[in-house]
Amino acid sequence: MEQSKLVERLEGYRRRNSADHGYVNGDLYRLFYNRDLYIIAYNSVKTNDGAETSGADGTSLHGFCEEWITELIASMRDESYQPQPNRTTMIPKSNGKMRKLSFPNGKDKLVQEAVRIILECIYEPTFSNLSHGFRPKRSTQSAIAEVETWRGTIWFIEGDISACFDEIDHRTLETILRERISDERFIRLINKILKAGYFDMQHIYQKTKTGNAQGSCCSPILCNIYLDKLDRFMESIIERDTTGDYRRQNPDYAKARYLYKKAVKNGSDPKTVKHLKGEMENLPTSDRYDPNFRRVKYVRYADDFLIGVIAPKAYAIDLKQKIKEFL
């Protein structure tokens, strides 16, 4: 199969999933018999940060060659392919805590990128517009730009689900994948990647029973697939709980405005008029706590999310609890 034909086949998956958000995708695993898939994967990842980092066996993408492709295709055909344990290191987070980062070897990085490319064709057309992490044409900047439109927000709920990468339940993820993928060999391949294990900082092998290794090419999209359930949950909350077309007028503002206009009409001294005008302008024109006006906003970037609420405090507290129970 020529590379252009492979690209067209991948785009075919993208088109079908765009047209039907419940489309179930089959015959994916056979794509790994195609040499061009590995070339596309290599070209996609070779310039990324960390592309040249080596795995536990010392190999990196620097060793990419035709022999690799031949070996990978042969191991895919009989399903003998087995990812090697990752090399790991600890890096500091902005909050002072440490985060484990994993480094697969060169061949495994190729396979992971190929998996990511296929998954993106399936899921990217159906991901929520509220999700901004590790997606084409989306970034931290697009997430921030969205938050900047949340005018009048009273309460914020900040969520850090960074443990998501370490605690993703593999069976739950498999169940989610089967909703859209009918190819069991492809799902088994993803499961192999998830369970590859790693060597810890003392070079002792550790099994991977849960989690999604950060540093894997396909870990961000697997995280997005897993957390898409949260995005959909929040979309349903937003649709259900958005009420009122506009806030009622703030009674304190209405009173101050009346006194100011009355003073102007009666020709009161300029000092009094100026004082009343200042009092009026310092008050919000609308009632922030109007019980008949409610708005919920949500944005997620990878394992961080932010919710903005225009509603009584009790509602925000209740919503926070609902999210905690959902997670």
Protein backbone atom coordinates (compact mmCIF):
# COMPACT_ATOMS: atom_id res chain seq x y z
CA MET A 1 0.00 0.00 0.00
CA GLU A 2 1.44 3.36 -1.00
CA GLN A 3 1.72 6.03 1.68
CA SER A 4 -0.96 8.14 -0.03
CA LYS A 5 -3.36 5.18 0.12
CA LEU A 6 -2.65 4.70 3.82
CA VAL A 7 -3.26 8.38 4.49
CA GLU A 8 -6.56 8.15 2.61
CA ARG A 9 -7.58 5.12 4.66
CA LEU A 10 -6.80 6.96 7.89
CA GLU A 11 -8.73 9.99 6.67
CA GLY A 12 -11.60 7.64 5.88
CA TYR A 13 -11.78 6.72 9.55
CA ARG A 14 -11.74 10.40 10.45
CA ARG A 15 -14.57 11.19 8.03
CA ARG A 16 -16.76 8.32 9.22
CA ASN A 17 -16.30 9.29 12.87
CA SER A 18 -17.01 12.92 12.07
CA ALA A 19 -20.26 11.96 10.36
CA ASP A 20 -21.32 9.45 13.03
CA HIS A 21 -20.13 10.05 16.59
CA GLY A 22 -21.21 6.55 17.55
CA TYR A 23 -19.39 4.83 14.69
CA VAL A 24 -17.70 1.58 15.72
CA ASN A 25 -14.30 1.14 14.08
CA GLY A 26 -12.96 -2.23 12.97
CA ASP A 27 -10.03 -3.68 11.02
CA LEU A 28 -7.48 -1.37 12.68
CA TYR A 29 -4.79 -3.85 13.68
CA ARG A 30 -3.98 -4.77 10.08
CA LEU A 31 -2.68 -1.23 9.62
CA PHE A 32 0.40 -2.34 11.57
CA TYR A 33 1.34 -4.66 8.70
CA ASN A 34 1.94 -1.57 6.57
CA ARG A 35 5.51 -0.24 6.34
CA ASP A 36 4.26 3.26 5.60
CA LEU A 37 2.53 3.50 8.98
CA TYR A 38 5.90 3.32 10.73
CA ILE A 39 7.44 5.86 8.36
CA ILE A 40 4.54 8.26 8.99
CA ALA A 41 4.90 7.66 12.73
CA TYR A 42 8.65 8.31 12.59
CA ASN A 43 8.24 11.54 10.61
CA SER A 44 5.55 12.65 13.04
CA VAL A 45 7.59 12.17 16.20
CA LYS A 46 11.23 12.64 15.15
CA THR A 47 11.26 16.40 15.82
CA ASN A 48 9.35 16.25 19.11
CA ASP A 49 11.01 17.12 22.40
CA GLY A 50 12.44 13.93 23.79
CA ALA A 51 12.38 12.10 20.46
CA GLU A 52 16.04 11.18 20.85
CA THR A 53 15.78 10.10 24.49
CA SER A 54 16.65 6.46 24.98
CA GLY A 55 14.66 3.73 26.66
CA ALA A 56 15.83 1.25 29.27
CA ASP A 57 17.74 -0.74 26.61
CA GLY A 58 19.64 2.35 25.44
CA THR A 59 17.96 2.62 22.02
CA SER A 60 16.21 5.71 20.70
CA LEU A 61 14.65 6.83 17.43
CA HIS A 62 18.18 7.64 16.29
CA GLY A 63 18.47 3.98 15.33
CA PHE A 64 15.41 3.98 13.05
CA CYS A 65 15.94 1.77 9.98
CA GLU A 66 14.16 -0.57 7.57
CA GLU A 67 15.17 -3.55 9.69
CA TRP A 68 13.14 -2.15 12.58
CA ILE A 69 10.06 -1.96 10.39
CA THR A 70 10.52 -5.51 9.13
CA GLU A 71 10.90 -6.84 12.68
CA LEU A 72 7.90 -4.90 13.95
CA ILE A 73 5.63 -6.08 11.14
CA ALA A 74 6.64 -9.71 11.72
CA SER A 75 5.94 -9.42 15.45
CA MET A 76 2.61 -7.73 14.78
CA ARG A 77 1.46 -10.46 12.42
CA ASP A 78 1.81 -13.21 15.02
CA GLU A 79 1.06 -10.87 17.95
CA SER A 80 4.43 -11.63 19.53
CA TYR A 81 5.23 -7.93 19.82
CA GLN A 82 5.88 -7.07 23.46
CA PRO A 83 6.81 -3.52 24.52
CA GLN A 84 9.91 -3.26 26.69
CA PRO A 85 9.77 -1.78 30.20
CA ASN A 86 10.18 1.99 30.22
CA ARG A 87 13.05 3.91 31.70
CA THR A 88 11.78 6.41 34.27
CA THR A 89 12.92 9.59 35.94
CA MET A 90 11.32 12.05 38.33
CA ILE A 91 10.78 15.69 37.34
CA PRO A 92 9.58 18.56 39.55
CA LYS A 93 6.08 19.98 39.10
CA SER A 94 5.18 23.64 39.52
CA ASN A 95 3.56 22.87 42.89
CA GLY A 96 6.79 21.45 44.28
CA LYS A 97 5.76 17.82 43.96
CA MET A 98 7.47 15.29 41.72
CA ARG A 99 6.08 13.61 38.62
CA LYS A 100 7.24 10.33 37.12
CA LEU A 101 8.18 10.52 33.44
CA SER A 102 8.66 7.40 31.34
CA PHE A 103 10.87 6.87 28.30
CA PRO A 104 10.12 3.99 25.90
CA ASN A 105 12.81 2.67 23.59
CA GLY A 106 12.96 3.53 19.90
CA LYS A 107 10.81 0.72 18.49
CA ASP A 108 8.16 1.10 21.16
CA LYS A 109 8.03 4.84 20.55
CA LEU A 110 7.26 4.13 16.88
CA VAL A 111 4.43 1.75 17.77
CA GLN A 112 3.01 4.17 20.33
CA GLU A 113 3.00 7.01 17.82
CA ALA A 114 1.27 4.77 15.27
CA VAL A 115 -1.38 3.95 17.89
CA ARG A 116 -1.78 7.66 18.64
CA ILE A 117 -2.26 8.50 14.94
CA ILE A 118 -5.00 5.87 14.59
CA LEU A 119 -6.75 6.88 17.82
CA GLU A 120 -6.68 10.53 16.79
CA CYS A 121 -8.52 9.70 13.54
CA ILE A 122 -11.22 7.99 15.60
CA TYR A 123 -11.62 10.27 18.61
CA GLU A 124 -10.48 13.76 17.63
CA PRO A 125 -13.65 14.42 15.57
CA THR A 126 -15.82 13.64 18.60
CA PHE A 127 -13.88 15.11 21.53
CA SER A 128 -15.59 17.89 23.45
CA ASN A 129 -14.86 21.49 22.51
CA LEU A 130 -14.26 22.01 26.24
CA SER A 131 -11.08 19.90 26.10
CA HIS A 132 -7.87 21.71 25.11
CA GLY A 133 -4.94 19.49 26.09
CA PHE A 134 -2.75 17.73 23.52
CA ARG A 135 -5.10 18.33 20.63
CA PRO A 136 -4.54 19.84 17.16
CA LYS A 137 -5.02 23.62 17.07
CA ARG A 138 -5.60 23.71 20.85
CA SER A 139 -3.25 24.68 23.62
CA THR A 140 -2.91 26.31 27.02
CA GLN A 141 -3.47 29.60 25.18
CA SER A 142 -6.83 28.47 23.77
CA ALA A 143 -7.87 27.24 27.23
CA ILE A 144 -6.92 30.58 28.81
CA ALA A 145 -8.75 32.47 26.05
CA GLU A 146 -11.89 30.47 26.86
CA VAL A 147 -11.66 31.29 30.58
CA GLU A 148 -11.23 34.99 29.76
CA THR A 149 -14.76 34.97 28.29
CA TRP A 150 -16.28 33.94 31.63
CA ARG A 151 -17.39 37.42 32.63
CA GLY A 152 -19.30 37.77 35.87
CA THR A 153 -18.16 34.46 37.33
CA ILE A 154 -18.63 34.33 41.12
CA TRP A 155 -17.20 30.95 42.11
CA PHE A 156 -14.37 28.88 40.68
CA ILE A 157 -13.83 25.16 41.17
CA GLU A 158 -10.29 24.08 40.37
CA GLY A 159 -9.56 20.42 39.73
CA ASP A 160 -6.18 18.73 39.56
CA ILE A 161 -6.53 15.12 38.52
CA SER A 162 -2.81 14.65 37.87
CA ALA A 163 -3.06 11.26 39.56
CA CYS A 164 -5.19 10.27 36.56
CA PHE A 165 -2.07 9.26 34.61
CA ASP A 166 -0.97 6.99 37.46
CA GLU A 167 -4.38 5.65 38.42
CA ILE A 168 -6.25 5.03 35.17
CA ASP A 169 -8.01 1.71 35.54
CA HIS A 170 -7.05 -0.42 32.55
CA ARG A 171 -10.31 -2.39 32.50
CA THR A 172 -12.36 0.79 32.55
CA LEU A 173 -10.28 2.21 29.70
CA GLU A 174 -10.72 -1.00 27.70
CA THR A 175 -14.49 -0.78 28.21
CA ILE A 176 -14.47 2.81 26.96
CA LEU A 177 -12.38 1.85 23.92
CA ARG A 178 -14.76 -0.99 23.03
CA GLU A 179 -17.60 1.50 22.72
CA ARG A 180 -15.94 2.76 19.52
CA ILE A 181 -13.50 0.00 18.55
CA SER A 182 -14.46 -3.57 17.65
CA ASP A 183 -10.94 -4.79 16.81
CA GLU A 184 -9.82 -6.86 19.81
CA ARG A 185 -6.26 -7.23 18.52
CA PHE A 186 -5.88 -3.45 18.48
CA ILE A 187 -7.23 -3.23 22.03
CA ARG A 188 -4.84 -5.99 23.12
CA LEU A 189 -1.97 -3.99 21.64
CA ILE A 190 -2.96 -0.92 23.66
CA ASN A 191 -3.23 -3.11 26.74
CA LYS A 192 0.31 -4.39 26.16
CA ILE A 193 1.57 -0.80 26.03
CA LEU A 194 -0.24 0.07 29.25
CA LYS A 195 1.15 -2.98 31.06
CA ALA A 196 4.74 -2.76 29.78
CA GLY A 197 6.07 -1.90 33.23
CA TYR A 198 9.11 0.20 34.05
CA PHE A 199 12.44 0.31 35.81
CA ASP A 200 12.33 2.56 38.85
CA MET A 201 15.07 4.92 40.01
CA GLN A 202 16.87 1.97 41.65
CA HIS A 203 16.70 0.06 38.32
CA ILE A 204 14.25 -2.44 39.77
CA TYR A 205 11.51 -3.67 37.42
CA GLN A 206 7.99 -2.66 38.44
CA LYS A 207 4.79 -4.07 36.96
CA THR A 208 2.16 -1.64 35.71
CA LYS A 209 -1.24 -2.66 37.05
CA THR A 210 -2.90 0.73 36.66
CA GLY A 211 -2.02 4.04 35.09
CA ASN A 212 -0.94 5.48 31.78
CA ALA A 213 2.78 6.23 31.55
CA GLN A 214 3.54 9.92 31.05
CA GLY A 215 6.11 10.12 28.29
CA SER A 216 4.41 7.58 26.06
CA CYS A 217 3.42 9.02 22.68
CA CYS A 218 -0.13 7.72 23.08
CA SER A 219 -0.63 8.50 26.79
CA PRO A 220 -2.10 12.01 26.23
CA ILE A 221 -4.81 10.82 23.84
CA LEU A 222 -5.60 7.81 26.06
CA CYS A 223 -5.99 10.25 28.95
CA ASN A 224 -8.32 12.40 26.82
CA ILE A 225 -10.36 9.33 25.85
CA TYR A 226 -10.66 8.37 29.52
CA LEU A 227 -11.56 11.89 30.68
CA ASP A 228 -13.96 12.53 27.80
CA LYS A 229 -16.56 11.00 30.12
CA LEU A 230 -15.94 13.88 32.54
CA ASP A 231 -16.24 16.38 29.68
CA ARG A 232 -19.60 14.89 28.65
CA PHE A 233 -20.78 14.87 32.26
CA MET A 234 -19.99 18.58 32.52
CA GLU A 235 -21.69 19.29 29.19
CA SER A 236 -24.87 17.70 30.56
CA ILE A 237 -24.60 19.79 33.74
CA ILE A 238 -24.14 22.97 31.70
CA GLU A 239 -27.15 22.19 29.49
CA ARG A 240 -29.35 21.22 32.43
CA ASP A 241 -28.46 24.01 34.84
CA THR A 242 -28.18 27.04 32.56
CA THR A 243 -31.23 29.17 33.43
CA GLY A 244 -32.36 32.75 32.83
CA ASP A 245 -31.65 35.08 29.94
CA TYR A 246 -30.22 37.89 32.05
CA ARG A 247 -29.70 38.84 35.67
CA ARG A 248 -32.25 40.98 37.44
CA GLN A 249 -31.23 44.53 38.29
CA ASN A 250 -29.34 45.05 41.54
CA PRO A 251 -31.85 46.79 43.90
CA ASP A 252 -29.05 48.78 45.55
CA TYR A 253 -27.94 50.04 42.15
CA ALA A 254 -31.53 50.91 41.20
CA LYS A 255 -31.91 52.93 44.41
CA ALA A 256 -28.59 54.75 43.91
CA ARG A 257 -29.46 55.51 40.30
CA TYR A 258 -32.84 56.93 41.34
CA LEU A 259 -31.21 59.22 43.93
CA TYR A 260 -28.59 60.39 41.45
CA LYS A 261 -31.15 61.20 38.73
CA LYS A 262 -33.38 62.94 41.27
CA ALA A 263 -30.47 65.12 42.42
CA VAL A 264 -29.66 66.07 38.82
CA LYS A 265 -33.31 66.85 38.08
CA ASN A 266 -33.68 68.99 41.23
CA GLY A 267 -30.51 70.92 40.50
CA SER A 268 -28.69 69.82 43.66
CA ASP A 269 -25.22 71.23 44.28
CA PRO A 270 -22.46 69.68 42.11
CA LYS A 271 -20.68 68.14 45.11
CA THR A 272 -23.79 66.14 46.08
CA VAL A 273 -24.43 65.09 42.47
CA LYS A 274 -20.82 63.93 42.10
CA HIS A 275 -21.02 61.95 45.34
CA LEU A 276 -24.27 60.22 44.33
CA LYS A 277 -22.88 59.44 40.89
CA GLY A 278 -19.80 57.86 42.44
CA GLU A 279 -21.91 55.71 44.75
CA MET A 280 -24.01 54.56 41.81
CA GLU A 281 -21.01 53.72 39.63
CA ASN A 282 -19.37 51.70 42.39
CA LEU A 283 -22.29 49.30 42.53
CA PRO A 284 -22.83 46.34 40.14
CA THR A 285 -25.76 47.00 37.83
CA SER A 286 -27.10 43.45 38.14
CA ASP A 287 -27.76 41.13 41.07
CA ARG A 288 -24.86 38.68 41.28
CA TYR A 289 -26.95 36.29 43.35
CA ASP A 290 -30.11 36.31 41.25
CA PRO A 291 -31.55 32.81 41.98
CA ASN A 292 -33.25 32.74 38.57
CA PHE A 293 -30.00 33.26 36.63
CA ARG A 294 -27.41 30.49 36.57
CA ARG A 295 -24.36 29.78 34.42
CA VAL A 296 -21.78 26.99 34.56
CA LYS A 297 -18.56 27.12 32.54
CA TYR A 298 -15.94 24.39 32.20
CA VAL A 299 -12.57 23.92 30.55
CA ARG A 300 -10.08 21.06 30.76
CA TYR A 301 -6.42 20.91 29.79
CA ALA A 302 -5.13 17.34 30.16
CA ASP A 303 -5.39 16.53 33.88
CA ASP A 304 -6.35 20.02 35.04
CA PHE A 305 -9.84 21.49 34.82
CA LEU A 306 -11.50 24.72 35.88
CA ILE A 307 -15.20 25.39 36.43
CA GLY A 308 -16.77 28.82 36.65
CA VAL A 309 -20.13 29.25 38.37
CA ILE A 310 -22.66 32.07 38.46
CA ALA A 311 -25.06 30.81 41.12
CA PRO A 312 -25.47 30.76 44.90
CA LYS A 313 -22.52 29.35 46.86
CA ALA A 314 -24.58 26.33 47.92
CA TYR A 315 -24.95 25.31 44.27
CA ALA A 316 -21.18 25.56 43.68
CA ILE A 317 -20.49 23.41 46.75
CA ASP A 318 -23.02 20.82 45.61
CA LEU A 319 -21.54 20.78 42.10
CA LYS A 320 -18.05 20.23 43.49
CA GLN A 321 -19.34 17.22 45.42
CA LYS A 322 -21.09 15.81 42.34
CA ILE A 323 -17.83 16.01 40.37
CA LYS A 324 -15.93 14.33 43.18
CA GLU A 325 -18.44 11.47 43.19
CA PHE A 326 -18.27 11.18 39.39
CA LEU A 327 -14.49 10.90 39.45
